[in-house]
């Protein structure tokens, strides 16, 4: 499979390594023409305001929206914010997913933490929890319309959502040795 990683800013190399370990061919996307021939796209974690500004500068906003209408897109952390339709602040967003996110929602004292997530939504074979890494992570405050919550923390806060072939995760599966989310995404992109 041929999958893009948006390579404007953030930890796109880690996504690339994970995808390549699963046999995908990876294209770093910096310009609209790099989207040609891709089956899906990952938007990495980083700083969503920076990713948004660079996407505006590189003329990528409309091409990414058009690509998303036809293909799978997965945003991790800052990428999830960029995919959302409302981050409760002025910043460039793709506005594809009908989710409202709150940035840096876990407060300063827990800038980073790990948590075991229930990933039964992936199917019965996935009894084993997914050890997730959160770094200055957003919370998905609302899922609306066609969007659905996939994973919640024990207190009910939503940290993963899906809408058709679009996926948003607050955390960073590319920083773990566990490739189940990447495999799940490749199925969405197929
Ligand atoms: N790890 C991350 O991607 C952090 C996201 C960043 N705090 C933001 O608001 O964009």
Tab-separated table of C-alpha atoms and ligand atoms in Angstrom:
chain	number	residue	atom	x	y	z
A	1	UNK	CA	0.000	0.000	0.000
A	2	UNK	CA	1.056	3.573	-0.614
A	3	UNK	CA	0.453	5.813	2.410
A	4	UNK	CA	1.414	9.452	2.961
A	5	UNK	CA	2.651	11.077	6.140
A	6	UNK	CA	2.173	14.822	6.358
A	7	UNK	CA	5.786	15.935	6.830
A	8	UNK	CA	5.485	19.641	7.676
A	9	UNK	CA	6.334	19.367	11.381
A	10	UNK	CA	6.123	16.803	14.167
A	11	UNK	CA	6.979	13.137	14.565
A	12	UNK	CA	6.299	11.931	11.037
A	13	UNK	CA	9.462	9.778	10.927
A	14	UNK	CA	8.089	7.521	13.656
A	15	UNK	CA	4.877	6.959	11.699
A	16	UNK	CA	6.913	6.270	8.589
A	17	UNK	CA	8.998	3.632	10.393
A	18	UNK	CA	5.889	1.930	11.779
A	19	UNK	CA	4.162	1.879	8.380
A	20	UNK	CA	7.260	0.548	6.639
A	21	UNK	CA	7.592	-2.207	9.229
A	22	UNK	CA	4.081	-3.251	8.144
A	23	UNK	CA	5.101	-3.353	4.490
A	24	UNK	CA	3.577	-0.054	3.322
A	25	UNK	CA	5.336	2.260	0.916
A	26	UNK	CA	5.530	5.719	2.532
A	27	UNK	CA	5.520	9.133	0.861
A	28	UNK	CA	6.372	12.302	2.802
A	29	UNK	CA	3.752	14.888	1.897
A	30	UNK	CA	4.792	18.542	1.771
A	31	UNK	CA	3.108	19.727	-1.410
A	32	UNK	CA	-0.308	19.069	-2.973
A	33	UNK	CA	1.172	16.931	-5.774
A	34	UNK	CA	2.602	14.487	-3.201
A	35	UNK	CA	-0.970	13.342	-2.487
A	36	UNK	CA	-1.310	11.775	-5.936
A	37	UNK	CA	-1.636	8.011	-5.901
A	38	UNK	CA	-1.855	7.668	-2.119
A	39	UNK	CA	-4.374	5.361	-0.461
A	40	UNK	CA	-4.328	7.123	2.901
A	41	UNK	CA	-2.616	9.818	4.931
A	42	UNK	CA	-1.374	10.158	8.503
A	43	UNK	CA	-1.111	13.577	10.141
A	44	UNK	CA	1.419	13.307	12.972
A	45	UNK	CA	1.667	14.793	16.423
A	46	UNK	CA	3.573	18.008	16.916
A	47	UNK	CA	2.134	21.474	17.288
A	48	UNK	CA	-1.229	21.887	15.617
A	49	UNK	CA	-0.928	25.659	15.151
A	50	UNK	CA	2.413	25.193	13.349
A	51	UNK	CA	1.118	22.336	11.194
A	52	UNK	CA	-1.928	24.459	10.310
A	53	UNK	CA	0.083	27.548	9.414
A	54	UNK	CA	2.519	25.566	7.272
A	55	UNK	CA	-0.379	23.805	5.539
A	56	UNK	CA	-1.791	27.235	4.654
A	57	UNK	CA	1.619	28.429	3.396
A	58	UNK	CA	2.133	25.319	1.256
A	59	UNK	CA	-1.346	25.552	-0.286
A	60	UNK	CA	-2.368	22.252	1.274
A	61	UNK	CA	-5.643	23.050	3.013
A	62	UNK	CA	-8.027	22.543	0.085
A	63	UNK	CA	-6.053	19.634	-1.438
A	64	UNK	CA	-6.101	17.855	1.939
A	65	UNK	CA	-9.862	18.392	2.280
A	66	UNK	CA	-10.424	17.041	-1.231
A	67	UNK	CA	-8.141	14.063	-0.526
A	68	UNK	CA	-10.054	13.347	2.691
A	69	UNK	CA	-13.386	13.198	0.865
A	70	UNK	CA	-12.101	10.116	-0.991
A	71	UNK	CA	-9.532	8.549	1.334
A	72	UNK	CA	-8.653	7.475	4.838
A	73	UNK	CA	-6.921	10.023	7.079
A	74	UNK	CA	-5.638	9.453	10.602
A	75	UNK	CA	-4.581	12.294	12.892
A	76	UNK	CA	-2.574	11.614	16.049
A	77	UNK	CA	-2.593	14.272	18.779
A	78	UNK	CA	-1.870	17.569	16.947
A	79	UNK	CA	-3.019	15.749	13.794
A	80	UNK	CA	-6.343	14.940	15.483
A	81	UNK	CA	-6.757	18.626	16.330
A	82	UNK	CA	-6.030	19.577	12.707
A	83	UNK	CA	-8.656	17.061	11.470
A	84	UNK	CA	-11.343	18.399	13.804
A	85	UNK	CA	-13.975	20.985	13.020
A	86	UNK	CA	-13.613	22.884	16.295
A	87	UNK	CA	-10.582	23.361	18.554
A	88	UNK	CA	-12.272	26.176	20.476
A	89	UNK	CA	-9.599	28.621	19.304
A	90	UNK	CA	-8.771	30.400	16.073
A	91	UNK	CA	-6.325	28.268	14.108
A	92	UNK	CA	-6.352	26.645	10.658
A	93	UNK	CA	-8.214	23.322	10.731
A	94	UNK	CA	-9.218	20.852	8.039
A	95	UNK	CA	-12.670	20.623	9.597
A	96	UNK	CA	-13.249	17.132	8.214
A	97	UNK	CA	-14.211	15.273	11.395
A	98	UNK	CA	-17.296	16.297	13.280
A	99	UNK	CA	-15.486	16.409	16.616
A	100	UNK	CA	-14.777	19.190	19.096
A	101	UNK	CA	-11.364	18.994	20.771
A	102	UNK	CA	-9.856	20.739	23.767
A	103	UNK	CA	-6.110	21.254	23.415
A	104	UNK	CA	-3.647	20.508	26.220
A	105	UNK	CA	-6.565	19.160	28.187
A	106	UNK	CA	-4.670	17.296	30.866
A	107	UNK	CA	-3.035	20.332	32.433
A	108	UNK	CA	0.536	21.176	33.112
A	109	UNK	CA	1.193	18.697	35.910
A	110	UNK	CA	0.544	15.747	33.651
A	111	UNK	CA	2.200	16.960	30.458
A	112	UNK	CA	2.932	13.348	29.610
A	113	UNK	CA	1.507	10.122	30.917
A	114	UNK	CA	0.755	6.581	29.867
A	115	UNK	CA	-2.499	4.685	30.192
A	116	UNK	CA	-3.800	1.231	29.317
A	117	UNK	CA	-6.660	1.509	26.849
A	118	UNK	CA	-9.424	-0.942	26.098
A	119	UNK	CA	-9.264	-1.568	22.346
A	120	UNK	CA	-12.021	-4.148	21.998
A	121	UNK	CA	-13.446	-2.088	19.148
A	122	UNK	CA	-10.720	-3.660	17.000
A	123	UNK	CA	-12.337	-7.062	17.466
A	124	UNK	CA	-12.418	-9.997	19.813
A	125	UNK	CA	-8.760	-10.830	19.248
A	126	UNK	CA	-7.823	-7.569	20.963
A	127	UNK	CA	-8.255	-8.480	24.615
A	128	UNK	CA	-4.836	-7.100	25.488
A	129	UNK	CA	-4.930	-3.418	26.516
A	130	UNK	CA	-3.080	-0.875	24.398
A	131	UNK	CA	-0.422	1.012	26.364
A	132	UNK	CA	-0.858	4.577	25.093
A	133	UNK	CA	1.471	7.564	25.406
A	134	UNK	CA	-0.129	10.999	25.868
A	135	UNK	CA	1.997	14.141	25.363
A	136	UNK	CA	0.318	17.499	25.975
A	137	UNK	CA	-2.666	15.704	24.602
A	138	UNK	CA	-6.061	16.981	23.540
A	139	UNK	CA	-9.338	15.482	24.668
A	140	UNK	CA	-12.119	14.813	22.204
A	141	UNK	CA	-14.836	16.731	24.011
A	142	UNK	CA	-17.685	15.972	21.645
A	143	UNK	CA	-18.387	13.556	18.840
A	144	UNK	CA	-21.232	14.735	16.641
A	145	UNK	CA	-23.080	13.650	13.523
A	146	UNK	CA	-21.462	10.574	12.000
A	147	UNK	CA	-18.450	10.584	14.328
A	148	UNK	CA	-18.257	7.881	16.992
A	149	UNK	CA	-16.163	7.482	20.118
A	150	UNK	CA	-13.880	4.439	19.889
A	151	UNK	CA	-11.847	4.618	23.090
A	152	UNK	CA	-12.489	6.321	26.415
A	153	UNK	CA	-10.419	6.640	29.562
A	154	UNK	CA	-11.902	5.092	32.733
A	155	UNK	CA	-13.338	8.536	33.621
A	156	UNK	CA	-15.245	8.616	30.332
A	157	UNK	CA	-13.119	11.137	28.454
A	158	UNK	CA	-12.851	10.299	24.754
A	159	UNK	CA	-9.345	9.740	23.361
A	160	UNK	CA	-10.083	8.072	20.007
A	161	UNK	CA	-12.864	8.605	17.484
A	162	UNK	CA	-13.774	7.503	13.994
A	163	UNK	CA	-15.960	8.909	11.266
A	164	UNK	CA	-16.110	6.649	8.227
A	165	UNK	CA	-12.509	6.386	7.060
A	166	UNK	CA	-11.221	9.147	9.327
A	167	UNK	CA	-9.575	8.340	12.616
A	168	UNK	CA	-8.476	10.659	15.438
A	169	UNK	CA	-6.381	9.625	18.448
A	170	UNK	CA	-5.252	11.904	21.304
A	171	UNK	CA	-2.252	9.696	21.928
A	172	UNK	CA	0.805	8.484	19.967
A	173	UNK	CA	0.736	4.844	18.795
A	174	UNK	CA	3.804	5.579	16.634
A	175	UNK	CA	5.890	5.938	19.820
A	176	UNK	CA	5.109	2.452	21.121
A	177	UNK	CA	6.192	-0.958	19.913
A	178	UNK	CA	2.536	-1.864	19.400
A	179	UNK	CA	1.446	-1.587	15.779
A	180	UNK	CA	-2.248	-2.442	16.210
A	181	UNK	CA	-3.516	1.086	15.475
A	182	UNK	CA	-1.358	1.291	12.354
A	183	UNK	CA	-2.739	-2.053	11.180
A	184	UNK	CA	-6.270	-0.848	11.914
A	185	UNK	CA	-5.611	2.283	9.851
A	186	UNK	CA	-4.239	0.279	6.922
A	187	UNK	CA	-7.518	-1.672	6.917
A	188	UNK	CA	-9.467	1.608	6.767
A	189	UNK	CA	-7.283	2.761	3.865
A	190	UNK	CA	-7.559	-0.473	1.872
B	1	LIG	N1	1.830	15.694	21.126
B	1	LIG	C1	1.148	16.594	20.451
B	1	LIG	O1	0.884	16.465	19.259
B	1	LIG	C2	0.781	17.824	21.219
B	1	LIG	C3	-0.325	18.630	20.604
B	1	LIG	C4	-0.145	20.089	20.967
B	1	LIG	N2	-0.231	20.266	22.394
B	1	LIG	C5	-1.197	20.930	20.264
B	1	LIG	O2	-2.022	21.509	20.891
B	1	LIG	O3	-1.197	21.022	19.076
